[in-house]
CSV table of C-alpha atoms in Angstrom, one decimal:
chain,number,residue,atom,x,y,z
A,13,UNK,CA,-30.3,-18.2,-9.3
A,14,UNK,CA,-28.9,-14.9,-7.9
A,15,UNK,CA,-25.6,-14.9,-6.1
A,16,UNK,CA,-25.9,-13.3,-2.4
A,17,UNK,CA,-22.7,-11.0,-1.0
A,18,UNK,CA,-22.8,-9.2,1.6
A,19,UNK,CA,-21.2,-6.1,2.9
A,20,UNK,CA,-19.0,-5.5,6.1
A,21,UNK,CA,-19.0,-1.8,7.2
A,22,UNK,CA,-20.9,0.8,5.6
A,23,UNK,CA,-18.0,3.7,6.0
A,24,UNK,CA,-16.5,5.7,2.7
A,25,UNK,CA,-15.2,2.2,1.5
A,26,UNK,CA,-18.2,0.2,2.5
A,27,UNK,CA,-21.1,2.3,0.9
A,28,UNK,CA,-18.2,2.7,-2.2
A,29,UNK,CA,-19.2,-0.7,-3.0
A,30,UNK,CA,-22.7,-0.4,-2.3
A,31,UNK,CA,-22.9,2.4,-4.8
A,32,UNK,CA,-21.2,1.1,-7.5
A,33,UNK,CA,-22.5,-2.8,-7.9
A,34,UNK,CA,-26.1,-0.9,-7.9
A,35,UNK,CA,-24.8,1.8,-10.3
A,36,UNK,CA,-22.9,-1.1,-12.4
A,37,UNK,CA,-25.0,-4.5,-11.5
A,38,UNK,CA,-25.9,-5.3,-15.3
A,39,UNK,CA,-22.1,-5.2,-16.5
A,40,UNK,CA,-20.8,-6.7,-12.9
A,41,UNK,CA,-23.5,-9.5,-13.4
A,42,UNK,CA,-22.3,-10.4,-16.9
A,43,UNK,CA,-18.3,-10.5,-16.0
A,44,UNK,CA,-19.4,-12.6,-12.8
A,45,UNK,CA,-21.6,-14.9,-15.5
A,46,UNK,CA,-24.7,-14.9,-12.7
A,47,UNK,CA,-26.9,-12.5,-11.1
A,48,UNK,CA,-25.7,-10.7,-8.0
A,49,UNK,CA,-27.5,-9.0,-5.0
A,50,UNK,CA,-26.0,-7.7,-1.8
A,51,UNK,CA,-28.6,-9.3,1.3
A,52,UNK,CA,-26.4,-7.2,3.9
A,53,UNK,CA,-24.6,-4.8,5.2
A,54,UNK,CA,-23.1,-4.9,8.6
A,55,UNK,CA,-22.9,-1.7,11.0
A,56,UNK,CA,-23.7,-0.6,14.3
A,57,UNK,CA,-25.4,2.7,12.9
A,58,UNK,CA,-28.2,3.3,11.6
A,59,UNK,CA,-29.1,4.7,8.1
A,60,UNK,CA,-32.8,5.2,8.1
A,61,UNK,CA,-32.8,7.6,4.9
A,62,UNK,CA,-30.9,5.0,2.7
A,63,UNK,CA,-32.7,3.4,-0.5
A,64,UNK,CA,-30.8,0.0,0.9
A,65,UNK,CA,-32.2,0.5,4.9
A,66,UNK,CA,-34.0,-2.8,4.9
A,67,UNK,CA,-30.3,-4.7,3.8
A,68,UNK,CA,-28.9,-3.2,6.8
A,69,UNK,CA,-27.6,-5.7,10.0
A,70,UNK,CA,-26.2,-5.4,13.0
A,71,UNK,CA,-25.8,-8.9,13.7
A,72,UNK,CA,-22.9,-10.5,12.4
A,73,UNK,CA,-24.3,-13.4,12.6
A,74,UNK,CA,-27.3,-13.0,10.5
A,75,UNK,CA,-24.1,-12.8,7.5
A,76,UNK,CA,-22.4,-15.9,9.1
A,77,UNK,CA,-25.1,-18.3,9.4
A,78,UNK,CA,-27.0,-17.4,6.0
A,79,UNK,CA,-26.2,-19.8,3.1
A,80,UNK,CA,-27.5,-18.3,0.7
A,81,UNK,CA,-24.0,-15.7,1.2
A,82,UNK,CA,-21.1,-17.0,-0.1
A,83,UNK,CA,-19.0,-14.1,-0.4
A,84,UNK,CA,-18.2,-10.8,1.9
A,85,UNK,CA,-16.6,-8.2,1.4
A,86,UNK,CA,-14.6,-6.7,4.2
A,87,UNK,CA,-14.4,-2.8,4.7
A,88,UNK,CA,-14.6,-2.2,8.4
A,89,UNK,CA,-10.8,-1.5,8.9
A,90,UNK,CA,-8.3,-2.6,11.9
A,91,UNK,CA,-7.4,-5.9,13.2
A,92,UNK,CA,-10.5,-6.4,15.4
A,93,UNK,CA,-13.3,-7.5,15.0
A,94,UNK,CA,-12.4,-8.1,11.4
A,95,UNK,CA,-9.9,-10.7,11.8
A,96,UNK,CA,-12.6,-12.6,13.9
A,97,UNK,CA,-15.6,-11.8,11.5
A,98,UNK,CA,-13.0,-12.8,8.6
A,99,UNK,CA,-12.2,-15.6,9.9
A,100,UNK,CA,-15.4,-16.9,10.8
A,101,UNK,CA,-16.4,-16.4,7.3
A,102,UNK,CA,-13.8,-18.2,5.6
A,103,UNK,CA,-14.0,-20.9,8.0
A,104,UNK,CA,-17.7,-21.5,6.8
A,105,UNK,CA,-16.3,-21.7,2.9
A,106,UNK,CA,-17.5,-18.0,2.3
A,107,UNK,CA,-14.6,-16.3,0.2
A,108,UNK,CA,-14.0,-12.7,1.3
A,109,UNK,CA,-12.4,-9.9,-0.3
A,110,UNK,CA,-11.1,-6.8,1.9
A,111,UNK,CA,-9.5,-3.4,1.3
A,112,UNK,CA,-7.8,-3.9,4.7
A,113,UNK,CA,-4.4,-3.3,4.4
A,114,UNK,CA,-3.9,-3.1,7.9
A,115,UNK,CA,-5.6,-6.7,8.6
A,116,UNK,CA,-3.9,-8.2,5.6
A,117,UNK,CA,-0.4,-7.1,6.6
A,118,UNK,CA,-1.5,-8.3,10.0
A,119,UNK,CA,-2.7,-11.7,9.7
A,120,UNK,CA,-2.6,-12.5,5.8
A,121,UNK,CA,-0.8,-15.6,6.5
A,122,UNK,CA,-3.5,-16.8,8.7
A,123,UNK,CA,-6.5,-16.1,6.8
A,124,UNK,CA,-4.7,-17.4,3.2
A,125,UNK,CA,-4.2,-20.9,5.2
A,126,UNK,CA,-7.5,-20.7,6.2
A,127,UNK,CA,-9.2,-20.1,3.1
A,128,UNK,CA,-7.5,-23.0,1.5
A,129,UNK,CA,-8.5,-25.7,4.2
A,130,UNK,CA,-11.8,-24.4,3.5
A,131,UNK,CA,-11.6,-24.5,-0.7
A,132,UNK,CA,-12.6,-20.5,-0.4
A,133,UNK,CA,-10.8,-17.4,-1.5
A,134,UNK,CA,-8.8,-14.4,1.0
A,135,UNK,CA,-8.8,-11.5,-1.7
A,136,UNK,CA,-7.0,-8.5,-0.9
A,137,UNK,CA,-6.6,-6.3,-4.3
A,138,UNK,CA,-7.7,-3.4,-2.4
A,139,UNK,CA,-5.5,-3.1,0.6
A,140,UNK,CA,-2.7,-2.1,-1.6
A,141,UNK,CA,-2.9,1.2,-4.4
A,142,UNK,CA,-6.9,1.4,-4.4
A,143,UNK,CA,-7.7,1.2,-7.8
A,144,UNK,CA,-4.2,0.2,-9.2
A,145,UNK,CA,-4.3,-3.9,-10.1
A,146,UNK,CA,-1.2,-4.7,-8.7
A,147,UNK,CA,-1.8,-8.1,-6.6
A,148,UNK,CA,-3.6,-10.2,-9.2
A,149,UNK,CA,-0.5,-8.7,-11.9
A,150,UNK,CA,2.2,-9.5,-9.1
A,151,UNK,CA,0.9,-13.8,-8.5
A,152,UNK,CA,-0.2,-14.3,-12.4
A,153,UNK,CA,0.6,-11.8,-15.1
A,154,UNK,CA,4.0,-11.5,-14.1
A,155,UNK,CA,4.4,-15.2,-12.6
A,156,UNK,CA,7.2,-16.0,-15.1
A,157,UNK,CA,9.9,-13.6,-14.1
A,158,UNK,CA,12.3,-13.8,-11.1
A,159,UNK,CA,11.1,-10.5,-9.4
A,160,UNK,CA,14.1,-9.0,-7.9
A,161,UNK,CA,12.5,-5.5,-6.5
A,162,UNK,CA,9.1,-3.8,-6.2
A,163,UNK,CA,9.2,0.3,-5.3
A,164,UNK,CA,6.6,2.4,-5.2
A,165,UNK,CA,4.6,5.3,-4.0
A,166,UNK,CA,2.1,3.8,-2.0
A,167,UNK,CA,0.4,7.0,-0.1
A,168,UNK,CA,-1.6,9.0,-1.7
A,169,UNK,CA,-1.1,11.4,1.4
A,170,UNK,CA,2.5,12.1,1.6
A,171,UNK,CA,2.3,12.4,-2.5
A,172,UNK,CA,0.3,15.0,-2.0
A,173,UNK,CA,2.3,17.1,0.4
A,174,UNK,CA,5.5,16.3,-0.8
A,175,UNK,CA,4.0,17.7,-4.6
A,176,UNK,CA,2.7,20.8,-2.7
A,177,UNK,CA,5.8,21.3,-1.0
A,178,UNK,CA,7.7,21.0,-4.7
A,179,UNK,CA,5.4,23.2,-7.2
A,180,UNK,CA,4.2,25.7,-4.3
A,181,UNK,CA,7.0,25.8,-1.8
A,182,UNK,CA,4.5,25.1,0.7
A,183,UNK,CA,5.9,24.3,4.2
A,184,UNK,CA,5.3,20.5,5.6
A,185,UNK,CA,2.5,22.0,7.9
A,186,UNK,CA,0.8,23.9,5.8
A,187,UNK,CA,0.7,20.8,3.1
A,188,UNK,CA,-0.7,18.7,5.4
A,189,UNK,CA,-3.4,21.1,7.1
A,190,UNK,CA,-4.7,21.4,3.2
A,191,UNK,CA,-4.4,17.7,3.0
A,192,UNK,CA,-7.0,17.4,5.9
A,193,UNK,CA,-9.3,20.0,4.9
A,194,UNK,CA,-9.6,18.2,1.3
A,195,UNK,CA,-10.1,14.8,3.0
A,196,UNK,CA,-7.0,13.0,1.6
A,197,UNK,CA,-5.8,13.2,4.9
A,198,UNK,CA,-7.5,11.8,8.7
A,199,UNK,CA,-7.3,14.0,11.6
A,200,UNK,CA,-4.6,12.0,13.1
A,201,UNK,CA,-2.5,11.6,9.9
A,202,UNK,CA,-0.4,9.8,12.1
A,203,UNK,CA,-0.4,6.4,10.0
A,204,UNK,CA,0.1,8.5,6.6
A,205,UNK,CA,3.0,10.8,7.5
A,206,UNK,CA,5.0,8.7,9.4
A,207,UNK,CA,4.8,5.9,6.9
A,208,UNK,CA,3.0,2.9,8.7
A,209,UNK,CA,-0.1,2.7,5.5
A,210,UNK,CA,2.8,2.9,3.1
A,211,UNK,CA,4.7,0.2,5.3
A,212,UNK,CA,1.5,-2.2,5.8
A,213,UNK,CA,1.4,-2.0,2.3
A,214,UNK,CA,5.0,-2.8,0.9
A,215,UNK,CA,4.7,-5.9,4.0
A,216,UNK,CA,2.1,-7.2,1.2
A,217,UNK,CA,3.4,-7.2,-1.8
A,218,UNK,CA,6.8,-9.0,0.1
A,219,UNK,CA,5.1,-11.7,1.0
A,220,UNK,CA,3.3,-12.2,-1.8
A,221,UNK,CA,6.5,-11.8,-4.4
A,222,UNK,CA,8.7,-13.8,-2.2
A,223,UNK,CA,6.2,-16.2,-0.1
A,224,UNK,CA,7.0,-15.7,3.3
A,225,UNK,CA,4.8,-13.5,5.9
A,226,UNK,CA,6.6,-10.2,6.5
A,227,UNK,CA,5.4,-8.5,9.1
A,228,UNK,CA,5.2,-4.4,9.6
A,229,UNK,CA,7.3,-4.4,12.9
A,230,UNK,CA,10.4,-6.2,11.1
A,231,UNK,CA,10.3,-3.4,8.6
A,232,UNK,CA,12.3,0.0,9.0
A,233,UNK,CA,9.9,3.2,8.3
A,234,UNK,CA,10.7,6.2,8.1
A,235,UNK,CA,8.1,9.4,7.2
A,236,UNK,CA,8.0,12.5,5.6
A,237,UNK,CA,8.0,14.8,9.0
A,238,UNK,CA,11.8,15.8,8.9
A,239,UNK,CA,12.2,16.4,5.0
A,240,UNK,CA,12.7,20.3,4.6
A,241,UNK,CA,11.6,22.8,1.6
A,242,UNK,CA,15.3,23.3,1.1
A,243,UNK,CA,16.3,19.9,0.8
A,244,UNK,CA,13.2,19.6,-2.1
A,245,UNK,CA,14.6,22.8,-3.8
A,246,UNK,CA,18.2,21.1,-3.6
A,247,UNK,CA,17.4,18.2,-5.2
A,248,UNK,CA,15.2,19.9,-8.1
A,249,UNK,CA,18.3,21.8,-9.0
A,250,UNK,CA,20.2,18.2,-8.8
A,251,UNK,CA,17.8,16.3,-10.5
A,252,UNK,CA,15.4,14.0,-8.4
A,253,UNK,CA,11.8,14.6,-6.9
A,254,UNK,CA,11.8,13.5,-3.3
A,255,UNK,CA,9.3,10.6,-2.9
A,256,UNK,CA,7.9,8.6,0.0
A,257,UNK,CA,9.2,5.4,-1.5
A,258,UNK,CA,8.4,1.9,-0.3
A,259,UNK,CA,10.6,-0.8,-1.4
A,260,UNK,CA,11.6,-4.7,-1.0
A,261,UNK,CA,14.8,-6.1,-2.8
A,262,UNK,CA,15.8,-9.8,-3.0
A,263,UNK,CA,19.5,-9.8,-2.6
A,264,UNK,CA,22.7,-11.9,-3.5
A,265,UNK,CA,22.4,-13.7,-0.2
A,266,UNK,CA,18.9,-14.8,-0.9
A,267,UNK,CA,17.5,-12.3,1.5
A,268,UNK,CA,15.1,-9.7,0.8
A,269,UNK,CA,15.2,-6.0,1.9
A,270,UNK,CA,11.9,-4.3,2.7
A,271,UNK,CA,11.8,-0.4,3.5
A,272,UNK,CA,10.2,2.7,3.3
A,273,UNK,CA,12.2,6.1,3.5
A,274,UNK,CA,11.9,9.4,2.1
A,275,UNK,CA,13.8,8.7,-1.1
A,276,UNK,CA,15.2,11.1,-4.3
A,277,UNK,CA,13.7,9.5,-7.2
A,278,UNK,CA,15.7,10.9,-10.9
A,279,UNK,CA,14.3,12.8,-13.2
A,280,UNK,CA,15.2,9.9,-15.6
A,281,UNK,CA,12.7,7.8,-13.6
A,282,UNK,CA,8.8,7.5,-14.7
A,283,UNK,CA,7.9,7.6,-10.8
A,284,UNK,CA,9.8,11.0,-10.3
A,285,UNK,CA,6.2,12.5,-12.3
A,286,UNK,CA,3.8,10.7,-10.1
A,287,UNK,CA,2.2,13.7,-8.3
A,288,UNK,CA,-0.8,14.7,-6.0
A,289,UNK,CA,-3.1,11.7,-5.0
A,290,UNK,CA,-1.9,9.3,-7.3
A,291,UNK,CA,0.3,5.7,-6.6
A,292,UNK,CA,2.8,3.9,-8.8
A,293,UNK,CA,4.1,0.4,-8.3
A,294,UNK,CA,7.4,-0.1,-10.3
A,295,UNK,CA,8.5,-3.9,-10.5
A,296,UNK,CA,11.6,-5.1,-11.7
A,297,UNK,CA,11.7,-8.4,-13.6
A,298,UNK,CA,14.5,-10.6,-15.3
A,299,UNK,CA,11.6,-11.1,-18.0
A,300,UNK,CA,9.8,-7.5,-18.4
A,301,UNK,CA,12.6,-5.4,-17.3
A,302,UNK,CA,10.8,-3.1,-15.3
A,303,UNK,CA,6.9,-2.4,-15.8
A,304,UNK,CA,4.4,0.5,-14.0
A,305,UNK,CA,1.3,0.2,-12.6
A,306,UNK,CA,-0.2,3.6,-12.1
A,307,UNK,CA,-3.4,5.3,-10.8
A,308,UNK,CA,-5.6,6.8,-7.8
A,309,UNK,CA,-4.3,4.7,-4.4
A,310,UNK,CA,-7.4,5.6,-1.8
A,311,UNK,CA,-10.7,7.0,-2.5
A,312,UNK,CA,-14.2,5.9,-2.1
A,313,UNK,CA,-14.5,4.6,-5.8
A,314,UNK,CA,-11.4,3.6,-6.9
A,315,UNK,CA,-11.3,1.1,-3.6
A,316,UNK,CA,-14.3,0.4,-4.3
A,317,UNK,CA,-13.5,-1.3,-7.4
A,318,UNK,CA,-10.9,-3.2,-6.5
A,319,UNK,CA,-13.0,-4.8,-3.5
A,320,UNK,CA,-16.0,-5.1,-6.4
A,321,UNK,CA,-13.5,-7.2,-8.6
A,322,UNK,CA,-12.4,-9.4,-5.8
A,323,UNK,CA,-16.1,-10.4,-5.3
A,324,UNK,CA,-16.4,-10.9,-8.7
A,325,UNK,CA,-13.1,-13.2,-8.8
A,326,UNK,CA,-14.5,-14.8,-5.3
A,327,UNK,CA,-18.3,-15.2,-7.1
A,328,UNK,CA,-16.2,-17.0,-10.9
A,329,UNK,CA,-14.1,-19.6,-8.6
A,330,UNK,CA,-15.3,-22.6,-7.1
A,331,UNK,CA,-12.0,-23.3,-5.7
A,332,UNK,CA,-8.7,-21.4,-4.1
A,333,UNK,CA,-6.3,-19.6,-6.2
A,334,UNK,CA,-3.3,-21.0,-5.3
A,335,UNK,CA,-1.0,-18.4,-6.8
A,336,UNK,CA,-2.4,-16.2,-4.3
A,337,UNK,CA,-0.9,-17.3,-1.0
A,338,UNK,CA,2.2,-17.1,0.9
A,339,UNK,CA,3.8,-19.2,4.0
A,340,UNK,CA,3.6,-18.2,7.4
A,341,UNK,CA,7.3,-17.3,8.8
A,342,UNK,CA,8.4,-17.9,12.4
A,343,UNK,CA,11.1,-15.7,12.7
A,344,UNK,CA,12.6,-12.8,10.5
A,345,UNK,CA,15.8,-14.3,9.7
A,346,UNK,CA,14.9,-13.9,5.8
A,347,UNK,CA,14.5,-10.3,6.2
A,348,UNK,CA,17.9,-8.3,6.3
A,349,UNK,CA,18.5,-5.6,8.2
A,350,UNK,CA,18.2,-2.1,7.0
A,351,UNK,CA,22.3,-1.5,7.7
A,352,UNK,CA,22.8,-3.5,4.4
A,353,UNK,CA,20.8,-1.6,2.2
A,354,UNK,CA,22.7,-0.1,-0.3
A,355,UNK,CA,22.1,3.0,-2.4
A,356,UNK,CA,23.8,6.3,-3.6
A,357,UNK,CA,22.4,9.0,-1.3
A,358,UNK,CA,21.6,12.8,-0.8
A,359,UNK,CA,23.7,14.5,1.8
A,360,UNK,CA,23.2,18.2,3.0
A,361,UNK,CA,26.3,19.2,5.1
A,362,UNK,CA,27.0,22.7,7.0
A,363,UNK,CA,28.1,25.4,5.1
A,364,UNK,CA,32.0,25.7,4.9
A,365,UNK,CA,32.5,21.8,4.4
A,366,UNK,CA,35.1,20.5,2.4
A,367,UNK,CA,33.0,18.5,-0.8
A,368,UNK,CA,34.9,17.8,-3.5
A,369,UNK,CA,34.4,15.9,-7.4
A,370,UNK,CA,30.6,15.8,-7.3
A,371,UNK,CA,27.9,18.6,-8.6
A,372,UNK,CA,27.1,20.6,-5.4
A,373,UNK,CA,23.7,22.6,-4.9
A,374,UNK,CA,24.8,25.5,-2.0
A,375,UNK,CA,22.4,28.0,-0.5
A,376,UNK,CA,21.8,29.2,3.1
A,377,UNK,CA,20.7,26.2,4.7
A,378,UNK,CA,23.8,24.0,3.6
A,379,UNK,CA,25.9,22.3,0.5
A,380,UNK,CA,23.9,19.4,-1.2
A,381,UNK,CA,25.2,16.7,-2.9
A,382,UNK,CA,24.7,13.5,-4.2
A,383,UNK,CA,27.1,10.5,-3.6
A,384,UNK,CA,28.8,9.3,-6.7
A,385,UNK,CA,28.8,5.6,-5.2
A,386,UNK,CA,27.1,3.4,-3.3
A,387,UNK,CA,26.9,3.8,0.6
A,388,UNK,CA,25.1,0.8,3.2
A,389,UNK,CA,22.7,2.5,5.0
A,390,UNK,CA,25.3,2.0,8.2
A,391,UNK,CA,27.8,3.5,6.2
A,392,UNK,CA,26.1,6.6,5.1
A,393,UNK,CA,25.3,7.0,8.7
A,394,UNK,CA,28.6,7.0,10.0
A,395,UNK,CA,29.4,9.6,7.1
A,396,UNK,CA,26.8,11.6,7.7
A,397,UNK,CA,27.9,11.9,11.5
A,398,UNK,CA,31.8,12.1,10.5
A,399,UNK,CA,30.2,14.9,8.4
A,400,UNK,CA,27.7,16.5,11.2
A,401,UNK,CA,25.0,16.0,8.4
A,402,UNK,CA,22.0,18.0,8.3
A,403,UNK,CA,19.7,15.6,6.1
A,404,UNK,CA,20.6,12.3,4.6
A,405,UNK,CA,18.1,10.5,1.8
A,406,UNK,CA,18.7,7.0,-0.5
A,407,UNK,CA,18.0,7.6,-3.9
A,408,UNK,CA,16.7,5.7,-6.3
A,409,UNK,CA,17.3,5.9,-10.1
């Protein structure tokens, strides 16, 4: 008997996954151990010319009420209507994978506790580094280890510009305008830039690692928009690639830390190399150390993947996946504030200050150093405004 899926939203992601179970349905049939068909696809638009056109819906309901589905995968993007049609599905014991980040950072919580009173699976590998298995590595490969931090680049966007701006000395603007005209970036880059994907994202993996719902608006975010060509030719000559780096830390006080922030990642460190498109996911472990889980973060294949390998997880269990869950959290008192993180950090002061016992990078647009201690993010504030400071980045080793 053939196993029916079907697909929500038939944008880059959504036809992604179209394309490849057809292109791969032998060898996705024979991991799932049955034979698989999609019956629909759900969108408002039409697509006469496509070889699927007869699959096509744009009745939610048609999906919802069929039995013969029992698993979706969810590629519409936002909160709304996908939380509902989500919902909805899980509620009638159909397990549904998503590349969602947004919806998933959103209302994860929700839709894990739903799956479970309805012995069906919320799958999410997508909505965090595309193609990169990090999720089903975080809750079962790596179950045995007390995780005590996860960094990572988790936008393929700002990677790109940020490389631009080091191998080309291209300005921010021009980076980005390129950026858009190859597609890795939207026409309001807005979500990319300013660091809200890579913060969805990191709001995952916390909850996941340490089992409580962290939500985006508890977590401080800062972009790439204010880092300058001079501060990325500073901290060459010092050492470090600057990095949009988003990162959660479980501290001494039982708290955990999350961020993301412009960051200067050493030379010394794998993730310094990760250029162009690509994503890394470093996690520390008291077991592996640390371990590095690299590869394309967005695309309409590589998603694709990950949302096809969900469905095939979803089609091979009968049951919830326990591992895979995290609690719902009423307040944010887990989640420390961002004055307590502590790192060593890049300053670039005006020309003419007094900096003394540290290597010290001087050109026209300032003296730039980095800290030979730690600093709290409070502290290396009130430095940096005792100092009249004209950038000021963590750094990460």
């Amino acid at each position: 008997m053939s196993v029916k899926f079907a697909v929500l939203g038939h944008g880059v992601v959504g036809s992604g996954v179209v394309e490849l179970f057809y292109k791969n349905k032998k060898s996705i049939e024979k991991h799932a151990g049955t034979e698989m068909d999609i019956k629909y696809i759900l969108d408002l638009r039409d697509f006469p010319d496509s070889p699927y056109a007869d699959k096509f819906t744009k009745d939610f309901n048609d999906i919802l009420n069929d039995d013969e589905v029992i698993s979706v995968a969810e590629c519409m993007g936002g909160v709304e209507p996908a939380f509902t049609f989500v919902k909805a599905c899980l509620e009638k014991g159909k397990s549904v994978s998503t590349s969602n980040k947004e919806l998933v950072a959103e209302k994860g919580d929700i839709l894990l506790k739903t799956a479970k009173e309805h012995n069906c699976n919320f799958l999410f590998e997508a909505s965090v580094g595309g193609a990169i298995p990090i999720i089903r590595p975080l809750h079962r490969c790596l179950a045995a280890n007390d995780i005590s931090k996860v960094a990572g680049i988790l936008n393929g966007t700002t990677n790109f510009i940020l490389t631009k701006m080091y191998n080309e000395n291209m300005p921010f603007a021009d980076a980005l305008k390129l950026a858009q005209e190859l597609g890795y970036a939207e026409k309001d880059p807005t979500a990319d830039i300013e660091g809200h994907d890579a913060c969805r994202k990191i709001c995952i993996i916390s909850s996941l690692v340490f089992g409580k719902h962290v939500y985006p608006k508890n977590v401080f975010t800062k972009g790439i928009t204010d880092v300058q060509l001079c501060d990325v030719e500073a901290s060459d000559v010092l050492g470090y690639a600057i990095k949009l780096v988003a990162s959660v830390t479980k501290l001494d006080n039982g708290k955990i830390l999350p961020c993301v922030m412009p960051t200067l990642v050493s030379y010394d460190n794998i993730m310094s190399g990760v250029n162009d498109v690509f994503n890394a996911v470093l996690v520390y472990g008291d077991g592996i150390d640390q371990t590095m889980f690299y590869g394309r973060g967005a695309g309409k294949l590589p998603t694709a993947s990950a949302v096809m390998g969900d469905v095939i997880e979803a089609v091979k269990h009968k049951v919830t996946i326990f591992s895979q869950t995290w609690e719902s959290s009423s307040d944010n008192s887990f989640v420390e504030t961002i004055d307590n993180f502590k790192s060593r950090w890049y300053f670039r002061v005006p020309n003419g200050s007094a900096i003394n016992g540290v290597e010290v990078y001087n050109n026209e647009n300032g003296l730039s150093y980095v800290t030979t201690e730690e600093l709290t993010f409070a502290e290396a504030q009130k430095k940096a405004k005792d100092l009249g400071a004209l950038a000021l980045l963590p750094v990460l080793e």
